[in-house]
XYZ file of C-alpha atoms in Angstrom:
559
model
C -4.743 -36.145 -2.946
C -2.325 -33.062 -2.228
C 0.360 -35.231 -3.655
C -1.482 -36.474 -6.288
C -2.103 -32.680 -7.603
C 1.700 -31.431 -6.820
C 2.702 -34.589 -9.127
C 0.087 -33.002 -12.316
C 1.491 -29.339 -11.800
C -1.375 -28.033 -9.225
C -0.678 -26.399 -5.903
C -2.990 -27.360 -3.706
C -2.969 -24.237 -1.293
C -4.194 -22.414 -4.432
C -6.448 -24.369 -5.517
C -8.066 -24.362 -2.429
C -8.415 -20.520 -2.760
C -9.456 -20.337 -6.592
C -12.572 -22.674 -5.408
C -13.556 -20.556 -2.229
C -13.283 -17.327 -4.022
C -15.464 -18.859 -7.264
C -17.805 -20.006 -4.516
C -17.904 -16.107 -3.478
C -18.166 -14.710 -6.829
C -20.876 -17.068 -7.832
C -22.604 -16.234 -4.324
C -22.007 -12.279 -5.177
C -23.950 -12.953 -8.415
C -27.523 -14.056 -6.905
C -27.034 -11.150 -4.667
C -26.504 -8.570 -6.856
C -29.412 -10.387 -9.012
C -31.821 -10.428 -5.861
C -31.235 -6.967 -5.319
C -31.911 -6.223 -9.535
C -28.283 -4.667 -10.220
C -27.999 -4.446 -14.222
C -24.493 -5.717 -14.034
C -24.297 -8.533 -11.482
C -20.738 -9.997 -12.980
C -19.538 -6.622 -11.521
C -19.789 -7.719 -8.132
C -18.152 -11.430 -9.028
C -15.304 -8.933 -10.702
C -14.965 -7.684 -7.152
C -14.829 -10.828 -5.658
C -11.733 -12.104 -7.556
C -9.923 -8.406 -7.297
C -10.313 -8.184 -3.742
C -10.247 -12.016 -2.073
C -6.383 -12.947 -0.411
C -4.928 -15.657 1.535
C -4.751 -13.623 4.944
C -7.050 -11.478 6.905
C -5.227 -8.814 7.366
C -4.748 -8.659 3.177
C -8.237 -8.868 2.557
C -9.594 -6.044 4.901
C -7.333 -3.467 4.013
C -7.848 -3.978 -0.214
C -11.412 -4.678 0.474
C -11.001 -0.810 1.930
C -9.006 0.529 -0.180
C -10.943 -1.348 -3.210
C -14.147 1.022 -1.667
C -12.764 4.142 -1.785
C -10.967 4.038 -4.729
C -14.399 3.187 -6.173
C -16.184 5.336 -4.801
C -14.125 8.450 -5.701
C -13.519 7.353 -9.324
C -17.371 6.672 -9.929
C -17.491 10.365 -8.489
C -15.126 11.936 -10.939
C -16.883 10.235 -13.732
C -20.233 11.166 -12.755
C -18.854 14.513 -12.941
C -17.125 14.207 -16.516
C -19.821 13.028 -18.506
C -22.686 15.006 -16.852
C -19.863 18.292 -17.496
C -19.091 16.924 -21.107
C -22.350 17.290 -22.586
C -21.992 13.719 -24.635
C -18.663 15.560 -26.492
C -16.132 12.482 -27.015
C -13.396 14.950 -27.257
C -14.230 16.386 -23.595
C -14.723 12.779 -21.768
C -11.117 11.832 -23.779
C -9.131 14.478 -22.567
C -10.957 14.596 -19.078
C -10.590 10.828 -18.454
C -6.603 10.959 -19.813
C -5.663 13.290 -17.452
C -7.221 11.949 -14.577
C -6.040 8.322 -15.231
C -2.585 9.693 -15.809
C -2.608 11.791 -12.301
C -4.050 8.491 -10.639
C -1.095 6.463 -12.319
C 1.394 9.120 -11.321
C 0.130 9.158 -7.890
C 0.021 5.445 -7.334
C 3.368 4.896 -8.768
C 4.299 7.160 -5.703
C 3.065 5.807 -2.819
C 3.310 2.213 -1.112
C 1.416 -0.726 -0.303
C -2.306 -1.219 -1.217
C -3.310 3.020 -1.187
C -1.450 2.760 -4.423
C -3.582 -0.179 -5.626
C -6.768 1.990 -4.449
C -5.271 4.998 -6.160
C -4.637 4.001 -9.316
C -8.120 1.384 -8.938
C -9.852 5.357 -8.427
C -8.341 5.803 -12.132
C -10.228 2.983 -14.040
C -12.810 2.844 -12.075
C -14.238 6.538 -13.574
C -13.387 4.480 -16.921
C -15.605 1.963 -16.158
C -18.395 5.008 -15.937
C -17.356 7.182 -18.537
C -16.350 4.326 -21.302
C -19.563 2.781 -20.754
C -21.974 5.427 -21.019
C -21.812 9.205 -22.696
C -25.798 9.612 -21.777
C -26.343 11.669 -18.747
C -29.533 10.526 -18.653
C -28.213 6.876 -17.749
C -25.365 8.379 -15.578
C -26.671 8.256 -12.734
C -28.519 4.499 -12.620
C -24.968 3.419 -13.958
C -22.778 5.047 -11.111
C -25.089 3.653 -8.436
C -24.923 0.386 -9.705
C -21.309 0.821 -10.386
C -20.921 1.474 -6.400
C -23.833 -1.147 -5.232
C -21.782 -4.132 -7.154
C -18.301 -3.315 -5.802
C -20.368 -3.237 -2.672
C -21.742 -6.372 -2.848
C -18.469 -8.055 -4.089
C -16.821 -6.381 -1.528
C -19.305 -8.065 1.277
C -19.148 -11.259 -0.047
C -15.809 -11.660 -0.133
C -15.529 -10.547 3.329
C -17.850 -12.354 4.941
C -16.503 -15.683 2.818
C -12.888 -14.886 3.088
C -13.216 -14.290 6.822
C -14.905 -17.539 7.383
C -11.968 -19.220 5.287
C -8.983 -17.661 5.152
C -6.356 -17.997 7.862
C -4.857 -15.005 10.010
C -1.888 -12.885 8.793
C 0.643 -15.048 9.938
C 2.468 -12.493 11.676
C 4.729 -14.347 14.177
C 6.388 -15.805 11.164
C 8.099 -12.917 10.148
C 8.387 -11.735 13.563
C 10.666 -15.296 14.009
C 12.454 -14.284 11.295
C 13.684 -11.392 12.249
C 13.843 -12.008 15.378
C 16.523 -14.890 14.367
C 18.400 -12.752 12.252
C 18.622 -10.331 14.520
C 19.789 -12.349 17.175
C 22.912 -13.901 14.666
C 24.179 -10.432 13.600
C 24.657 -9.567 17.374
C 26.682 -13.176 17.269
C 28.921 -12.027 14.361
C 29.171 -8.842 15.574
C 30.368 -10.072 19.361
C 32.671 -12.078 17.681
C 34.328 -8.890 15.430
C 34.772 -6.906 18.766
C 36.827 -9.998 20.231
C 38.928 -10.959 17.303
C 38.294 -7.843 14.637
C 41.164 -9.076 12.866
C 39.821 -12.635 11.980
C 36.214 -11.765 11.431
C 34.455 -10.766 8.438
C 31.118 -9.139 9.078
C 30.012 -10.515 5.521
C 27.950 -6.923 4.954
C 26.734 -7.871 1.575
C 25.046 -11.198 2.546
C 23.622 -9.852 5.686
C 22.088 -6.544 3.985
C 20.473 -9.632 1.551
C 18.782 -11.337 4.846
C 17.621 -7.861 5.912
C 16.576 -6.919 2.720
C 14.379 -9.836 2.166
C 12.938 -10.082 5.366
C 11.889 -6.078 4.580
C 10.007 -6.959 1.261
C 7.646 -8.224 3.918
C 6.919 -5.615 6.232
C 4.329 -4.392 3.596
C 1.840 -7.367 4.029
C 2.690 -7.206 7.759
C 1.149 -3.505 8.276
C -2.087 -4.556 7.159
C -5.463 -4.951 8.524
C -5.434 -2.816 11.283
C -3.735 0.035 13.278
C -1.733 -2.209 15.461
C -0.216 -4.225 12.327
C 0.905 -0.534 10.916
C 2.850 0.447 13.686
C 4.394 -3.206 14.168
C 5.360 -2.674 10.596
C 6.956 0.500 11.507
C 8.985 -1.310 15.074
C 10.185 -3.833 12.347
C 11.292 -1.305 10.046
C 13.246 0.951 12.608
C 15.083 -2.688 13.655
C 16.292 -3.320 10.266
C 17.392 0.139 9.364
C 19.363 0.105 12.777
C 21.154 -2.944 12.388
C 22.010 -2.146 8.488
C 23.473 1.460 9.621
C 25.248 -0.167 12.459
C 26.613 -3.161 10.414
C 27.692 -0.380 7.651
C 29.287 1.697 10.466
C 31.292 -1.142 11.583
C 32.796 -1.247 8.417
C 33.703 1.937 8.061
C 35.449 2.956 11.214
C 38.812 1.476 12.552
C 37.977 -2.201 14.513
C 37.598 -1.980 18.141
C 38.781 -4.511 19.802
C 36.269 -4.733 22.983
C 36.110 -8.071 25.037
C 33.653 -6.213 27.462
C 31.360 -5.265 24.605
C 31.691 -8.728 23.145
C 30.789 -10.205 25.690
C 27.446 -8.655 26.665
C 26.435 -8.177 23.053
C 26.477 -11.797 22.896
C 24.267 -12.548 26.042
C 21.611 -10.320 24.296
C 21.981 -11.959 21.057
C 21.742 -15.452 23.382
C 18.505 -14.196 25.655
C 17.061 -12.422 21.993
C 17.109 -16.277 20.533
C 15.463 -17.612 23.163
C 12.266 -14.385 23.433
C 13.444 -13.324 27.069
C 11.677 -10.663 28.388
C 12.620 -7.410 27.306
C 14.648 -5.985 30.140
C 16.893 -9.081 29.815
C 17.462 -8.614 26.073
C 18.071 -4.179 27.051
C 19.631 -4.337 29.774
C 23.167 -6.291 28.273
C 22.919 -4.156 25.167
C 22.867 -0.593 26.991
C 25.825 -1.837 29.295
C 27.650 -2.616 25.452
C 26.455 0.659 24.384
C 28.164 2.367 27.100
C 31.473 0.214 26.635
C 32.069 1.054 23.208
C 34.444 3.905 22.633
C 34.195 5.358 19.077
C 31.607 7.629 19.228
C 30.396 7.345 15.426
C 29.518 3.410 16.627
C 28.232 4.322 19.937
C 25.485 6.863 17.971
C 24.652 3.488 15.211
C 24.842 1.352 18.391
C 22.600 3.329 20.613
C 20.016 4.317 17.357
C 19.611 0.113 17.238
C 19.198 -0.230 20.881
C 16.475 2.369 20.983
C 14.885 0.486 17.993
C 15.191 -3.047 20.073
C 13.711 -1.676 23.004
C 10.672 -0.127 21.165
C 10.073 -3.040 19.671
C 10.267 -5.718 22.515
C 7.947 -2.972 24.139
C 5.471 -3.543 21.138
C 5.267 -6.940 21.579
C 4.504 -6.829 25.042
C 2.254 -4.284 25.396
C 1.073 -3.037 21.830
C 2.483 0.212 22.684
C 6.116 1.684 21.805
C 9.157 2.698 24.751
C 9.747 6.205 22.875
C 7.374 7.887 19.755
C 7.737 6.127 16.420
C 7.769 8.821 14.580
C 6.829 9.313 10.583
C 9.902 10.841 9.879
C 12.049 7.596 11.104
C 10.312 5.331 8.643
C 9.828 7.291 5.642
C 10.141 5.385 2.437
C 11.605 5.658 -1.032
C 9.866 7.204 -3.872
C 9.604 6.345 -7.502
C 9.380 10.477 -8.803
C 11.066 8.971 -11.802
C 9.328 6.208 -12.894
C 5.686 8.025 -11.674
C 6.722 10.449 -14.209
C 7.272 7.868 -16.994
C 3.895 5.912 -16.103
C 2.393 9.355 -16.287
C 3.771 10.119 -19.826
C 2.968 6.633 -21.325
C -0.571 6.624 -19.872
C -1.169 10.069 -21.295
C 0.385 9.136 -24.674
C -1.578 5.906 -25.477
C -5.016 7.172 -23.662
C -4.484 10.494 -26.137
C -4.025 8.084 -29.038
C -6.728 6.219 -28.535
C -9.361 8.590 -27.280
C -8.482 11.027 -30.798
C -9.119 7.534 -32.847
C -12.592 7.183 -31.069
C -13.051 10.704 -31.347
C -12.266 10.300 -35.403
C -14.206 7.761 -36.174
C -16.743 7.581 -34.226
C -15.982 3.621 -33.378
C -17.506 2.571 -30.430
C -15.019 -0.545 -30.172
C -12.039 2.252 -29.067
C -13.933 2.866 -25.982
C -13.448 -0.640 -24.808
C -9.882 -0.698 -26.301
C -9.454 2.501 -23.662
C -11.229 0.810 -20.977
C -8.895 -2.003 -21.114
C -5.299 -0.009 -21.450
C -6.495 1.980 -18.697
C -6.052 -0.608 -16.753
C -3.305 -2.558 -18.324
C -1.373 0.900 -18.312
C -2.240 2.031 -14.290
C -2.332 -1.249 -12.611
C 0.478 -3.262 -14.149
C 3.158 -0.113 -14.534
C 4.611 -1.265 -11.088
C 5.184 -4.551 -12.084
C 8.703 -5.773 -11.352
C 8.802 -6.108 -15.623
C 5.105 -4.826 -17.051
C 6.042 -5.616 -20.880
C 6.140 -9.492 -19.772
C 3.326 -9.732 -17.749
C 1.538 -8.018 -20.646
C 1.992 -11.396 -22.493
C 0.803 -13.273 -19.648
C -2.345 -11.218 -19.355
C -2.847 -11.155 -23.254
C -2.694 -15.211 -23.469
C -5.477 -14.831 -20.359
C -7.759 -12.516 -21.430
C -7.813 -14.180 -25.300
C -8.853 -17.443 -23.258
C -11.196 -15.346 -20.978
C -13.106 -13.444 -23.946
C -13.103 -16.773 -26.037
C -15.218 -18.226 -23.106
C -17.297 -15.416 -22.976
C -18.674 -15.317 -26.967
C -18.876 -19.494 -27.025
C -21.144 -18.906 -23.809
C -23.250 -16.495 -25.427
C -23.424 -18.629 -28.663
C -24.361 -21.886 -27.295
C -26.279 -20.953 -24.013
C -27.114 -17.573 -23.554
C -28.902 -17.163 -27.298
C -31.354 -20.003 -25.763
C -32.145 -18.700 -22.227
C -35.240 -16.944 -21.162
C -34.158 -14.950 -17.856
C -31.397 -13.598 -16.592
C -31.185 -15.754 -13.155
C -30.199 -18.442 -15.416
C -28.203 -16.340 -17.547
C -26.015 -15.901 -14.431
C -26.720 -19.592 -13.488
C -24.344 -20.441 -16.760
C -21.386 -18.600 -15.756
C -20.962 -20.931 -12.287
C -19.529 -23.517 -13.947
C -16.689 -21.460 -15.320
C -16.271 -19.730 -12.359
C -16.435 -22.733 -9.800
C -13.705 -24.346 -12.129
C -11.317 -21.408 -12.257
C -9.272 -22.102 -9.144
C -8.095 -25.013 -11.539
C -5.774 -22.763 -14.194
C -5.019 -20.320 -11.044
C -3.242 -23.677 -9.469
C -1.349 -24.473 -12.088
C 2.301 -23.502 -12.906
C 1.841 -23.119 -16.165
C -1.290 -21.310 -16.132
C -1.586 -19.241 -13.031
C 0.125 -15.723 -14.277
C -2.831 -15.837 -16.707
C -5.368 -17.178 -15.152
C -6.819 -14.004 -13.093
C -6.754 -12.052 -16.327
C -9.035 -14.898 -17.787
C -11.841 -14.845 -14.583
C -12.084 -10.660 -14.789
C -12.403 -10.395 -18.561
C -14.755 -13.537 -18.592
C -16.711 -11.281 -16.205
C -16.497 -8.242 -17.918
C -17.921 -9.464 -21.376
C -20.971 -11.441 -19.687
C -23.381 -8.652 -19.533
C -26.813 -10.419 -19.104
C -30.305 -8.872 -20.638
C -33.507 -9.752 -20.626
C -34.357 -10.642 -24.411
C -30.656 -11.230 -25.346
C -29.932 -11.247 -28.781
C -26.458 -13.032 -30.498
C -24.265 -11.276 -32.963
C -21.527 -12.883 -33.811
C -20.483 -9.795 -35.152
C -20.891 -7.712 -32.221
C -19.560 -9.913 -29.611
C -16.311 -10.608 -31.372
C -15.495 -7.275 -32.093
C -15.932 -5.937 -28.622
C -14.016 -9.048 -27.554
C -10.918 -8.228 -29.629
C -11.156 -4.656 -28.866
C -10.749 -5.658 -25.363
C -7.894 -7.859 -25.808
C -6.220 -5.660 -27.852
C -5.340 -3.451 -24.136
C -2.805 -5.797 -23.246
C -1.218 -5.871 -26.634
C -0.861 -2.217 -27.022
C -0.001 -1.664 -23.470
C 2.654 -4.447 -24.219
C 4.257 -2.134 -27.271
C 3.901 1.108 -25.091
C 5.444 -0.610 -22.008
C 8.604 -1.687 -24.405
C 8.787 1.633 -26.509
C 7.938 4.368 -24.418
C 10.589 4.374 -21.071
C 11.201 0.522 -21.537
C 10.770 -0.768 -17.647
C 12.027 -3.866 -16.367
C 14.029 -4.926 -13.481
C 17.370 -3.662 -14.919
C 16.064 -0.835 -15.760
C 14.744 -0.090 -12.284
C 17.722 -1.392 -11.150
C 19.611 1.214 -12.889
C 17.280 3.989 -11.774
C 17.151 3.426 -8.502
C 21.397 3.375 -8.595
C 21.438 6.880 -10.291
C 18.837 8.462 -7.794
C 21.072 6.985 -4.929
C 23.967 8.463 -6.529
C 22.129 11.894 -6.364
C 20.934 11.981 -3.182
C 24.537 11.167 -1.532
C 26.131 13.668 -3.705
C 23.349 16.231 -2.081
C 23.924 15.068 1.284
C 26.927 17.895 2.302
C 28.571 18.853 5.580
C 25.977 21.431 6.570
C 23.934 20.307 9.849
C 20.422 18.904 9.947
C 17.917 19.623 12.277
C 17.284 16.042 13.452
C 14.286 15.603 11.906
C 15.714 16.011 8.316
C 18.459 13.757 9.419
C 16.037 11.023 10.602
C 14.015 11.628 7.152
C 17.461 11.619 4.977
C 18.812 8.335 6.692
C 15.623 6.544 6.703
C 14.883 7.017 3.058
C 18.752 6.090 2.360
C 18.596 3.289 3.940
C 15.039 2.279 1.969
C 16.338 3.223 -1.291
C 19.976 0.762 -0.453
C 17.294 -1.844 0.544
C 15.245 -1.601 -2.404
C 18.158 -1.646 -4.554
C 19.364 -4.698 -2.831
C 15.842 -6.137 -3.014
C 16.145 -5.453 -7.282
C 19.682 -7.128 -7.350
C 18.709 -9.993 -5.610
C 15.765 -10.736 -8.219
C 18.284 -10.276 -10.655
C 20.405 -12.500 -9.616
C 23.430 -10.167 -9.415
C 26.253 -11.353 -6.846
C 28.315 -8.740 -7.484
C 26.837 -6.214 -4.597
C 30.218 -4.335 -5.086
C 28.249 -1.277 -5.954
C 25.301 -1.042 -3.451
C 27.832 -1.764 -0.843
C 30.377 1.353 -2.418
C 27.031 3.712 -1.970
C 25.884 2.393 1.032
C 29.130 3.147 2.956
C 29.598 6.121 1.420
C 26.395 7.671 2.496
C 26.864 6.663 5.623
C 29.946 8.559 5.795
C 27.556 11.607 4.475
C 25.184 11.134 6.827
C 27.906 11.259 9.811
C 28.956 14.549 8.750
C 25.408 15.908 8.351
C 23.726 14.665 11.480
């Protein structure tokens, strides 16, 4: 059978998923029915935002999905009681708050930027859909109660189902990698003269085994501070491979020679005095004290990691300031600005005429405009989600034409969407429909809003439909006119803020916790940039290498 699918274009893994999470939703629905929500889809909405492949994954969004709920139902609670039912108040209220969620989110890391900028249109789900205080309140409870119940349904489904973060992968992977640096790197001290270190592939290997450590530090404490072991490894190894290649060889036989029984006893998971005790005998061998400083920074790292793995608990303090990470000020700004600009726009046009359809049309760019703007390249996935949602809201109005028109409650209202749902894991599976095909489910969702006594208007239904689909079109045209982002461009970005920060790193001393923050956010940023390259395609690493070697140089005369 799995072969059967792979040869028609599905991926069975996927499909797998798409079913068990349209089982969920569809479960989420009779809940939030039994419990007599007024917008039940809400909580199958949930289900498909939040479910993942791994445990870890699903916890920590299923949190983060919560409280970014929870706070943006707050804020709009706030705004339209505050308001008074003035569209010109709930515009510029729900702009600026959307565009300091975007800003924010474009800041930070990981899945508290999904819940951040998730806290933006979620107070657009409350203000865009009602202006009466009177309702306000019914509406933000069963904003929160839905979320709720998606949020509990995919949890209890996804634990049953889903398989545990499989950590020891990337552990293995490093671990490897690891283990045939210190090989290269015994053979440079014996022959320095006939040994490359190959710097550009091996910051490649390092790089992608970072783009990782992000789904590794989820689900609990304990996967956090792994995350951060990991993380002081690779920036170790990277500023000790870089300071190699600065300073003059050294040819060391002793060093050699123990560097490569650790890198032998790492391969094979020896305990962790075994894999220490060769490297600090190395560490004490080597005579250039620049490399003995890299070389003792990555021994320190080694040692708090083995200790990790075998007893959960670091040799030394991990602190904060060795792991800090790179941030986007730039490109925050720019989400910021285009968020604020096309929210503005269309908030005065609802304001002017009076429209109801431009509330939906702002509903959907603030979300195209927050959740998308740290997409690798938002202005294609805009087409992607465009092509989904016109196949998603298409679904939705022939639904309500043929069936809905003809049903007399809303249990079987809700009992028409299954089929839809149940068969969406097939289009997620696909190659050729899969980018797509999550836009489709949540805008399906969105437009099925069930009522006893439902009434069909052709009319009606099409023109909210195409004022929702409209979001991704717009957001498409502000994503390419206003601070056009795509991988080159954050490529190109991310080359001129390294630039800056190396020509602001002078010969004035640190205290050493600004030197731990300066090198471990230099050594981010060189990874990320690496990270961008590689997804480009570029083999020319000519100029991450130039900037990498040159901060280091920086950073020896600052630290």
């Amino acid at each position: 059978m799995k072969d059967k699918l792979a040869q028609w274009g599905f991926d069975y893994v996927r499909l797998r998923f798409g079913f068990r999470t349209g089982v969920a939703a569809c479960l989420s629905l009779i809940i939030a029915w039994a419990m007599g929500l007024e917008h039940p889809q809400w909580s199958a909405m949930t289900v498909w935002a939040v479910s993942q492949p791994t445990r870890g994954l699903l916890i920590e969004k299923a949190a983060y999905r919560a409280l970014g709920t929870l706070l943006g139902t707050m804020f709009g609670m706030v705004l339209v009681v505050t308001a008074g039912g003035e569209i010109i108040w709930l515009v510029a209220g729900l702009t600026l708050w959307v565009s300091l969620c975007v800003y924010t989110g474009n800041l930070l890391h990981g899945l508290i930027s999904y819940g951040t900028i998730l806290a933006g249109y979620s107070a657009s789900m409350v203000v865009l859909l009602t202006q009466n205080p009177d309702a306000l309140m019914p509406l933000g409870i069963d904003r929160l109660l839905t979320v709720f119940v998606g949020i509990m349904t995919s949890l209890v489904i996804g634990w049953a189902f889903t398989y545990k973060r499989a950590e020891q992968s990337l552990i293995n992977q490093l671990r490897r990698q690891t283990a045939a640096n210190l090989h290269d790197i015994s053979r440079y001290f014996a022959e320095p003269d006939n040994n490359d270190l190959n710097l550009a592939d091996k910051l490649s290997k390092l790089a992608a085994l970072e783009a990782q450590l992000l789904d590794h530090g989820t689900g609990s404490v304990s996967a956090h501070e792994s995350a951060k072991t990991l993380r002081l490894v690779i920036n170790s190894q990277l500023g000790f491979l870089a300071e190699l290649n600065i300073q003059e060889p050294e040819k060391n036989q002793e060093v050699s020679d123990y560097i490569l029984d650790a890198s032998n006893k790492l391969n094979a998971s020896a305990k962790r005095s075994e894999i220490v005790e060769p490297l600090k005998t190395a560490l004490e061998s080597i005579k250039n004290t620049a490399l003995k400083k890299r070389f003792n920074e990555f021994v320190e790292a080694t040692n708090d990691r083995l200790s990790f793995r075998d007893s959960g608990k670091t040799a030394t303090s991990t602190l904060l300031s060795k792991t800090i990470l790179h941030r986007d000020w730039l490109g925050a700004r720019q989400a910021a600005i285009r968020t604020f600009v096309i929210m503005g726009l269309i908030g005065a046009s609802w304001w002017y005429t009076g429209l109801f359809q431009f509330a939906y049309l702002m509903l959907g760019a603030s979300v195209m405009l927050t959740l998308f703007s740290t997409a690798d390249n938002p202005a294609l996935t805009m087409r992607y989600v465009f092509f989904g949602q016109c196949a998603g809201a298409l679904t939705a109005v022939l639904i309500q034409a043929t069936v809905w028109q003809y049903q007399g409650s809303i249990l079987w209202m809700l009992v028409a969407l299954m089929p839809v749902i149940l068969l969406a894991g097939f289009p997620m599976s696909h190659q050729k429909t899969a980018n797509g095909s999550m836009d489709f489910n949540l805008v399906f969702l969105l437009l099925m809003q069930p009522s006893i006594g439902y009434s069909f208007h052709l009319s009606h239904s099409a023109s909210i439909a195409l004022a929702v689909v409209a979001a991704p079109l717009l957001s498409l045209v502000a994503y390419r006119l206003i601070y056009p982002t795509n991988l080159k461009a954050r490529y190109l970005s991310l080359l001129q803020t390294l630039t800056e920060e190396i020509n602001q790193l002078n010969k004035t001393k640190l205290t050493e916790s600004q030197y731990n923050r300066r090198k471990a956010r230099f050594y981010h940023r060189v990874i990320k940039l690496t990270q961008i390259s590689d997804k480009l395609g570029m083999k020319d690493k000519n100029a991450i290498l130039g900037h990498l070697l040159t901060g280091q140089k920086r950073l020896n005369s600052t630290g």
